[in-house]
XYZ file of C-alpha atoms in Angstrom:
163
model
C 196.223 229.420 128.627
C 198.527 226.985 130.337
C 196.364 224.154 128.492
C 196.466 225.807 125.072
C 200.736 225.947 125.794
C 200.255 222.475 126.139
C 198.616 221.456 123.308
C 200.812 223.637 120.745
C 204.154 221.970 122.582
C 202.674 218.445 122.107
C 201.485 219.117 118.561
C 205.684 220.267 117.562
C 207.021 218.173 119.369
C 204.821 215.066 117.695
C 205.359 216.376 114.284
C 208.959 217.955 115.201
C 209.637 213.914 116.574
C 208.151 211.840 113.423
C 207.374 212.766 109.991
C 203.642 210.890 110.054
C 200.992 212.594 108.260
C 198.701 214.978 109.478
C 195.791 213.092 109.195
C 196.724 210.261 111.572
C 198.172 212.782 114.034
C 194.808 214.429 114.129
C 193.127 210.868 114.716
C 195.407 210.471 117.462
C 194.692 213.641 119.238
C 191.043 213.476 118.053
C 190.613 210.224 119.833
C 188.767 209.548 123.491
C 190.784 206.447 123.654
C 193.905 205.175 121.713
C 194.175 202.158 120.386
C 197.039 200.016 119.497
C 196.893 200.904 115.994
C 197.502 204.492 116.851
C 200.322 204.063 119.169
C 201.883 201.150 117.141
C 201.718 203.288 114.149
C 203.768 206.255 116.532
C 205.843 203.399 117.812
C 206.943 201.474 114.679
C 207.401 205.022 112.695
C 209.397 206.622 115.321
C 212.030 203.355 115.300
C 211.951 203.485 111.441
C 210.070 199.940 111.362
C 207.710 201.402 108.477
C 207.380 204.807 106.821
C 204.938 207.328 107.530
C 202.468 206.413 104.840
C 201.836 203.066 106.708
C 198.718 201.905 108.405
C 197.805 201.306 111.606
C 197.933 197.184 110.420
C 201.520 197.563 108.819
C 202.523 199.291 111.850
C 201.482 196.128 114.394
C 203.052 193.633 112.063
C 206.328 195.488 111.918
C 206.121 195.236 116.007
C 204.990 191.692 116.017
C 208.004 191.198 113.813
C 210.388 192.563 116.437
C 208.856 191.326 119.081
C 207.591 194.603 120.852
C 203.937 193.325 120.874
C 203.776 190.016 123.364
C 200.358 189.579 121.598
C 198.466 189.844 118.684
C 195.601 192.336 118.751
C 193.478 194.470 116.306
C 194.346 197.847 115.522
C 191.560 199.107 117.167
C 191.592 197.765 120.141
C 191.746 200.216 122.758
C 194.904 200.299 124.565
C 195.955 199.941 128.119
C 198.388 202.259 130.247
C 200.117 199.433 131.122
C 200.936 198.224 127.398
C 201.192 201.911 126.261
C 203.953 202.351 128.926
C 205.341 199.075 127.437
C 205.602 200.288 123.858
C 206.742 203.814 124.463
C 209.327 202.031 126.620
C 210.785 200.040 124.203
C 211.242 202.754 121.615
C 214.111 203.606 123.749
C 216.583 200.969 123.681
C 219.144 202.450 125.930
C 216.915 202.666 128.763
C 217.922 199.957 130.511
C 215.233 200.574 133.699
C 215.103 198.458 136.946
C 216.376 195.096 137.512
C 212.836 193.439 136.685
C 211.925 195.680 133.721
C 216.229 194.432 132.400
C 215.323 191.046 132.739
C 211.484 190.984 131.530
C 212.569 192.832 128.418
C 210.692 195.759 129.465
C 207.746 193.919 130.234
C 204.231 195.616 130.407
C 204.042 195.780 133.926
C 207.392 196.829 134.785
C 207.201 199.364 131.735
C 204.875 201.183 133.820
C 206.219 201.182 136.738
C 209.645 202.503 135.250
C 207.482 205.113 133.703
C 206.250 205.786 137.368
C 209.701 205.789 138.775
C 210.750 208.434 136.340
C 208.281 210.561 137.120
C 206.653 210.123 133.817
C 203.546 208.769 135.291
C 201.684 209.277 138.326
C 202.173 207.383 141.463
C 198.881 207.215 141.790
C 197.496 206.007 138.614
C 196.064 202.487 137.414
C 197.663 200.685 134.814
C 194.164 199.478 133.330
C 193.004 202.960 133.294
C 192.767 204.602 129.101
C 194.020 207.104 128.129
C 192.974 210.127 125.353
C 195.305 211.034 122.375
C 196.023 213.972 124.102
C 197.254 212.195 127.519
C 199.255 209.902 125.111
C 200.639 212.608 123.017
C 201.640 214.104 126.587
C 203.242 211.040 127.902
C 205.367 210.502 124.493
C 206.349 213.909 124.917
C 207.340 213.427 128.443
C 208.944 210.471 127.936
C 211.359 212.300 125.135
C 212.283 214.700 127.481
C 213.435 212.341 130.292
C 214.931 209.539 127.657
C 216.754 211.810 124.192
C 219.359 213.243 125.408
C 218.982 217.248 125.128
C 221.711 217.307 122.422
C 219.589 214.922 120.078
C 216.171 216.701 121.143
C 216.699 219.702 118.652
C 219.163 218.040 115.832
C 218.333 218.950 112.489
C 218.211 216.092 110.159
C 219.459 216.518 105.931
C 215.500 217.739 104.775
C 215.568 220.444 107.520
C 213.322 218.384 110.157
C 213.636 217.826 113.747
C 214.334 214.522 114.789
């Protein structure tokens, strides 16, 4: 039951969050092991980089272009925790985090380990571990809930979605 709560939350609060379609959302919780297609794609639509109708290709350019990838790699390529913590980090710009992820520009490494210090992550987990679309889908979640303020968490927007 208490997984089945989980899932339903994760699935609003994804399409409550961005307006992608529901085929690549399914993809994403479908999938064993993101890639960096699939969480550049939640990435670059959440920050309004490209539109939801992108692809996974558009979606890594637009973060190339802004510098939130440090390296080129194909969409499907699966993804570390490490750079996933990176990305979801920097989707945030007010989160300043610790002195080394300030002055690395949120760095990979010290992405993680901010995500660890705010309880997002584990303690005990490795940053070279994988992760499922679920787990991912539960860490963006989590890591809306520590970094939108609750006021902005449940704003309508003009076409009656949640932002």
């Amino acid at each position: 039951m208490k997984k089945f709560i989980s899932v339903i939350f994760i699935l609003f609060s994804a399409f409550c969050a961005f307006a992608q379609s529901a085929e690549m959302m399914d993809q994403i919780i479908e999938a064993d092991k993101v890639t960096y297609g699939q969480i550049s794609y939640l990435s670059a639509v959440h920050q309004k980089l490209v539109g939801d109708e992108a692809t996974e290709e558009e979606a890594l350019t637009a973060l190339l272009n802004v510098k939130h990838l440090s390296k080129s790699v194909l969409p499907e390529t699966v993804i570390t925790l490490e750079d996933l913590s990176c990305l979801y980090l920097k989707m945030w710009p007010s989160v300043k985090g610790g002195f080394m992820c300030r002055i690395t520009n949120k760095a990979p490494r010290y992405a993680y380990k901010q995500l660890q210090e705010d309880g997002i992550l584990p303690k005990n987990s490795d940053p070279w571990n994988t992760v499922s679309g679920f787990e991912a889908l539960n860490i963006l979640t989590k890591c809306m809930m520590t970094y939108v303020p609750e006021e902005e968490r449940m704003t309508l927007n003009d076409d009656g979605m949640e932002d």
